[in-house]
């Protein structure tokens, strides 16, 4: 992935720890817009966590709780731009998919085996990748795709 750190082999920046508050390690107080975005994401994650088996009436599985936690731990790391441009959707196999609200051809799949992504933008080659399932890796991938592909 071009100019992006997926955490696979490069050192990463340090952010708040698991379950951290809405504050970054820089000590800056997030803007009201960012706090509102985070609240919206947390409410949406609660809705996803409440889905039971057969939520689509076609045999879908409930979302794996660890995946909800992974995304919940990602939220304090994410920028306002990422939180406002991406959304989490349930997948019938119990995983999650992150999709941009734009017309960009991009998708991030979050499953028990890790995170995978696919993006294709006009004038750029298709980019794909796989990373371990961690809040930091999800952050790095989403920030990069948002920046590099103007999502």
mmCIF file of C-alpha atoms in Angstrom:
data_model
loop_
_atom_site.group_PDB
_atom_site.id
_atom_site.type_symbol
_atom_site.label_atom_id
_atom_site.label_comp_id
_atom_site.label_asym_id
_atom_site.label_seq_id
_atom_site.Cartn_x
_atom_site.Cartn_y
_atom_site.Cartn_z
ATOM 1 C CA UNK A 1 0.000 0.000 0.000
ATOM 2 C CA UNK A 2 1.506 3.257 -1.037
ATOM 3 C CA UNK A 3 2.976 5.427 1.725
ATOM 4 C CA UNK A 4 0.945 3.625 4.350
ATOM 5 C CA UNK A 5 1.977 1.892 7.525
ATOM 6 C CA UNK A 6 -0.194 -1.150 8.166
ATOM 7 C CA UNK A 7 1.821 -2.126 11.187
ATOM 8 C CA UNK A 8 3.117 -5.253 9.521
ATOM 9 C CA UNK A 9 6.808 -4.494 9.828
ATOM 10 C CA UNK A 10 7.316 -0.786 10.491
ATOM 11 C CA UNK A 11 7.235 1.013 13.843
ATOM 12 C CA UNK A 12 3.931 2.727 14.592
ATOM 13 C CA UNK A 13 2.988 5.856 16.472
ATOM 14 C CA UNK A 14 1.706 5.331 19.988
ATOM 15 C CA UNK A 15 -1.863 6.256 20.781
ATOM 16 C CA UNK A 16 -4.138 5.837 23.773
ATOM 17 C CA UNK A 17 -4.350 2.406 25.344
ATOM 18 C CA UNK A 18 -7.254 -0.016 25.090
ATOM 19 C CA UNK A 19 -10.330 1.457 26.661
ATOM 20 C CA UNK A 20 -8.724 4.878 26.729
ATOM 21 C CA UNK A 21 -10.777 8.002 27.095
ATOM 22 C CA UNK A 22 -11.640 10.234 24.189
ATOM 23 C CA UNK A 23 -8.352 12.072 24.712
ATOM 24 C CA UNK A 24 -5.240 11.423 22.699
ATOM 25 C CA UNK A 25 -1.852 10.915 24.293
ATOM 26 C CA UNK A 26 -0.969 14.413 23.105
ATOM 27 C CA UNK A 27 -3.268 15.748 25.829
ATOM 28 C CA UNK A 28 -5.410 17.688 23.350
ATOM 29 C CA UNK A 29 -9.117 17.898 24.020
ATOM 30 C CA UNK A 30 -11.024 16.638 20.973
ATOM 31 C CA UNK A 31 -13.375 19.013 19.168
ATOM 32 C CA UNK A 32 -17.111 18.826 19.735
ATOM 33 C CA UNK A 33 -17.522 17.436 16.215
ATOM 34 C CA UNK A 34 -15.058 14.630 16.979
ATOM 35 C CA UNK A 35 -16.745 13.839 20.286
ATOM 36 C CA UNK A 36 -20.115 13.723 18.482
ATOM 37 C CA UNK A 37 -18.677 11.393 15.814
ATOM 38 C CA UNK A 38 -17.354 9.076 18.501
ATOM 39 C CA UNK A 39 -20.693 9.015 20.320
ATOM 40 C CA UNK A 40 -22.422 8.174 17.039
ATOM 41 C CA UNK A 41 -19.984 5.310 16.381
ATOM 42 C CA UNK A 42 -20.377 3.935 19.913
ATOM 43 C CA UNK A 43 -24.183 3.999 19.589
ATOM 44 C CA UNK A 44 -23.959 2.228 16.225
ATOM 45 C CA UNK A 45 -21.626 -0.410 17.702
ATOM 46 C CA UNK A 46 -24.164 -1.033 20.479
ATOM 47 C CA UNK A 47 -26.805 -1.641 17.795
ATOM 48 C CA UNK A 48 -24.499 -4.055 15.984
ATOM 49 C CA UNK A 49 -23.666 -5.853 19.235
ATOM 50 C CA UNK A 50 -27.372 -6.328 19.912
ATOM 51 C CA UNK A 51 -27.938 -8.223 16.649
ATOM 52 C CA UNK A 52 -28.868 -11.841 17.343
ATOM 53 C CA UNK A 53 -28.429 -14.904 15.161
ATOM 54 C CA UNK A 54 -30.700 -14.737 12.108
ATOM 55 C CA UNK A 55 -30.767 -10.900 12.230
ATOM 56 C CA UNK A 56 -31.370 -10.807 8.471
ATOM 57 C CA UNK A 57 -34.001 -13.584 8.611
ATOM 58 C CA UNK A 58 -31.787 -15.633 6.295
ATOM 59 C CA UNK A 59 -29.563 -17.396 8.840
ATOM 60 C CA UNK A 60 -26.977 -14.672 9.540
ATOM 61 C CA UNK A 61 -24.811 -15.016 12.631
ATOM 62 C CA UNK A 62 -24.579 -12.453 15.408
ATOM 63 C CA UNK A 63 -21.470 -10.257 15.180
ATOM 64 C CA UNK A 64 -18.502 -11.795 16.982
ATOM 65 C CA UNK A 65 -18.163 -9.753 20.233
ATOM 66 C CA UNK A 66 -14.364 -9.456 19.907
ATOM 67 C CA UNK A 67 -14.821 -7.671 16.578
ATOM 68 C CA UNK A 68 -17.155 -5.122 18.153
ATOM 69 C CA UNK A 69 -14.506 -4.550 20.848
ATOM 70 C CA UNK A 70 -11.769 -4.141 18.244
ATOM 71 C CA UNK A 71 -13.746 -1.403 16.490
ATOM 72 C CA UNK A 72 -14.740 0.170 19.834
ATOM 73 C CA UNK A 73 -11.039 0.395 20.749
ATOM 74 C CA UNK A 74 -10.269 1.852 17.313
ATOM 75 C CA UNK A 75 -12.712 4.772 17.677
ATOM 76 C CA UNK A 76 -10.588 6.886 20.075
ATOM 77 C CA UNK A 77 -7.642 6.559 17.680
ATOM 78 C CA UNK A 78 -9.520 7.690 14.584
ATOM 79 C CA UNK A 79 -9.623 11.185 13.167
ATOM 80 C CA UNK A 80 -12.833 13.101 12.649
ATOM 81 C CA UNK A 81 -12.407 12.685 8.886
ATOM 82 C CA UNK A 82 -12.222 8.896 9.118
ATOM 83 C CA UNK A 83 -15.166 8.654 11.496
ATOM 84 C CA UNK A 84 -17.277 10.894 9.270
ATOM 85 C CA UNK A 85 -16.396 9.120 5.999
ATOM 86 C CA UNK A 86 -16.587 5.433 6.983
ATOM 87 C CA UNK A 87 -19.283 3.260 8.493
ATOM 88 C CA UNK A 88 -19.465 -0.256 9.930
ATOM 89 C CA UNK A 89 -21.904 -2.794 8.516
ATOM 90 C CA UNK A 90 -22.754 -6.299 9.728
ATOM 91 C CA UNK A 91 -21.835 -9.257 7.530
ATOM 92 C CA UNK A 92 -23.929 -12.464 7.674
ATOM 93 C CA UNK A 93 -20.927 -14.596 8.685
ATOM 94 C CA UNK A 94 -20.584 -12.670 11.990
ATOM 95 C CA UNK A 95 -17.869 -10.278 10.837
ATOM 96 C CA UNK A 96 -17.894 -6.557 10.075
ATOM 97 C CA UNK A 97 -17.282 -4.547 6.951
ATOM 98 C CA UNK A 98 -16.151 -0.927 6.878
ATOM 99 C CA UNK A 99 -17.329 1.023 3.854
ATOM 100 C CA UNK A 100 -16.889 4.669 2.884
ATOM 101 C CA UNK A 101 -19.946 6.857 2.518
ATOM 102 C CA UNK A 102 -18.443 8.250 -0.689
ATOM 103 C CA UNK A 103 -18.622 6.650 -4.106
ATOM 104 C CA UNK A 104 -15.083 5.336 -3.623
ATOM 105 C CA UNK A 105 -14.549 1.659 -4.355
ATOM 106 C CA UNK A 106 -13.166 0.613 -0.997
ATOM 107 C CA UNK A 107 -13.905 -1.998 1.617
ATOM 108 C CA UNK A 108 -12.293 -3.149 4.836
ATOM 109 C CA UNK A 109 -13.275 -6.555 6.209
ATOM 110 C CA UNK A 110 -12.782 -7.263 9.898
ATOM 111 C CA UNK A 111 -12.958 -10.923 10.827
ATOM 112 C CA UNK A 112 -11.595 -13.313 13.384
ATOM 113 C CA UNK A 113 -8.581 -13.970 11.144
ATOM 114 C CA UNK A 114 -7.627 -10.291 10.865
ATOM 115 C CA UNK A 115 -8.274 -7.276 8.705
ATOM 116 C CA UNK A 116 -8.244 -7.200 4.921
ATOM 117 C CA UNK A 117 -8.867 -4.310 2.584
ATOM 118 C CA UNK A 118 -9.465 -3.554 -1.054
ATOM 119 C CA UNK A 119 -9.456 -0.133 -2.685
ATOM 120 C CA UNK A 120 -9.409 1.106 -6.262
ATOM 121 C CA UNK A 121 -9.334 4.769 -7.181
ATOM 122 C CA UNK A 122 -9.316 6.489 -10.530
ATOM 123 C CA UNK A 123 -5.756 6.943 -11.738
ATOM 124 C CA UNK A 124 -4.366 4.489 -9.185
ATOM 125 C CA UNK A 125 -3.882 0.763 -9.199
ATOM 126 C CA UNK A 126 -5.996 -1.474 -7.045
ATOM 127 C CA UNK A 127 -4.504 -1.954 -3.598
ATOM 128 C CA UNK A 128 -5.157 -4.906 -1.314
ATOM 129 C CA UNK A 129 -3.684 -6.079 1.937
ATOM 130 C CA UNK A 130 -4.063 -8.073 5.107
ATOM 131 C CA UNK A 131 -3.092 -7.129 8.665
ATOM 132 C CA UNK A 132 -3.473 -8.545 12.151
ATOM 133 C CA UNK A 133 -6.720 -7.575 13.821
ATOM 134 C CA UNK A 134 -5.784 -4.770 16.179
ATOM 135 C CA UNK A 135 -7.254 -1.309 16.780
ATOM 136 C CA UNK A 136 -3.943 0.274 15.748
ATOM 137 C CA UNK A 137 -3.788 -1.655 12.459
ATOM 138 C CA UNK A 138 -7.409 -0.757 11.683
ATOM 139 C CA UNK A 139 -6.574 2.868 12.436
ATOM 140 C CA UNK A 140 -3.501 2.862 10.213
ATOM 141 C CA UNK A 141 -5.349 1.261 7.290
ATOM 142 C CA UNK A 142 -8.375 3.546 7.496
ATOM 143 C CA UNK A 143 -6.328 6.708 7.912
ATOM 144 C CA UNK A 144 -4.138 5.750 4.974
ATOM 145 C CA UNK A 145 -6.981 4.826 2.636
ATOM 146 C CA UNK A 146 -8.791 8.041 3.561
ATOM 147 C CA UNK A 147 -5.690 10.146 2.891
ATOM 148 C CA UNK A 148 -4.170 8.429 -0.134
ATOM 149 C CA UNK A 149 -7.410 7.662 -1.951
ATOM 150 C CA UNK A 150 -9.280 10.836 -0.938
ATOM 151 C CA UNK A 151 -12.169 8.922 0.562
#
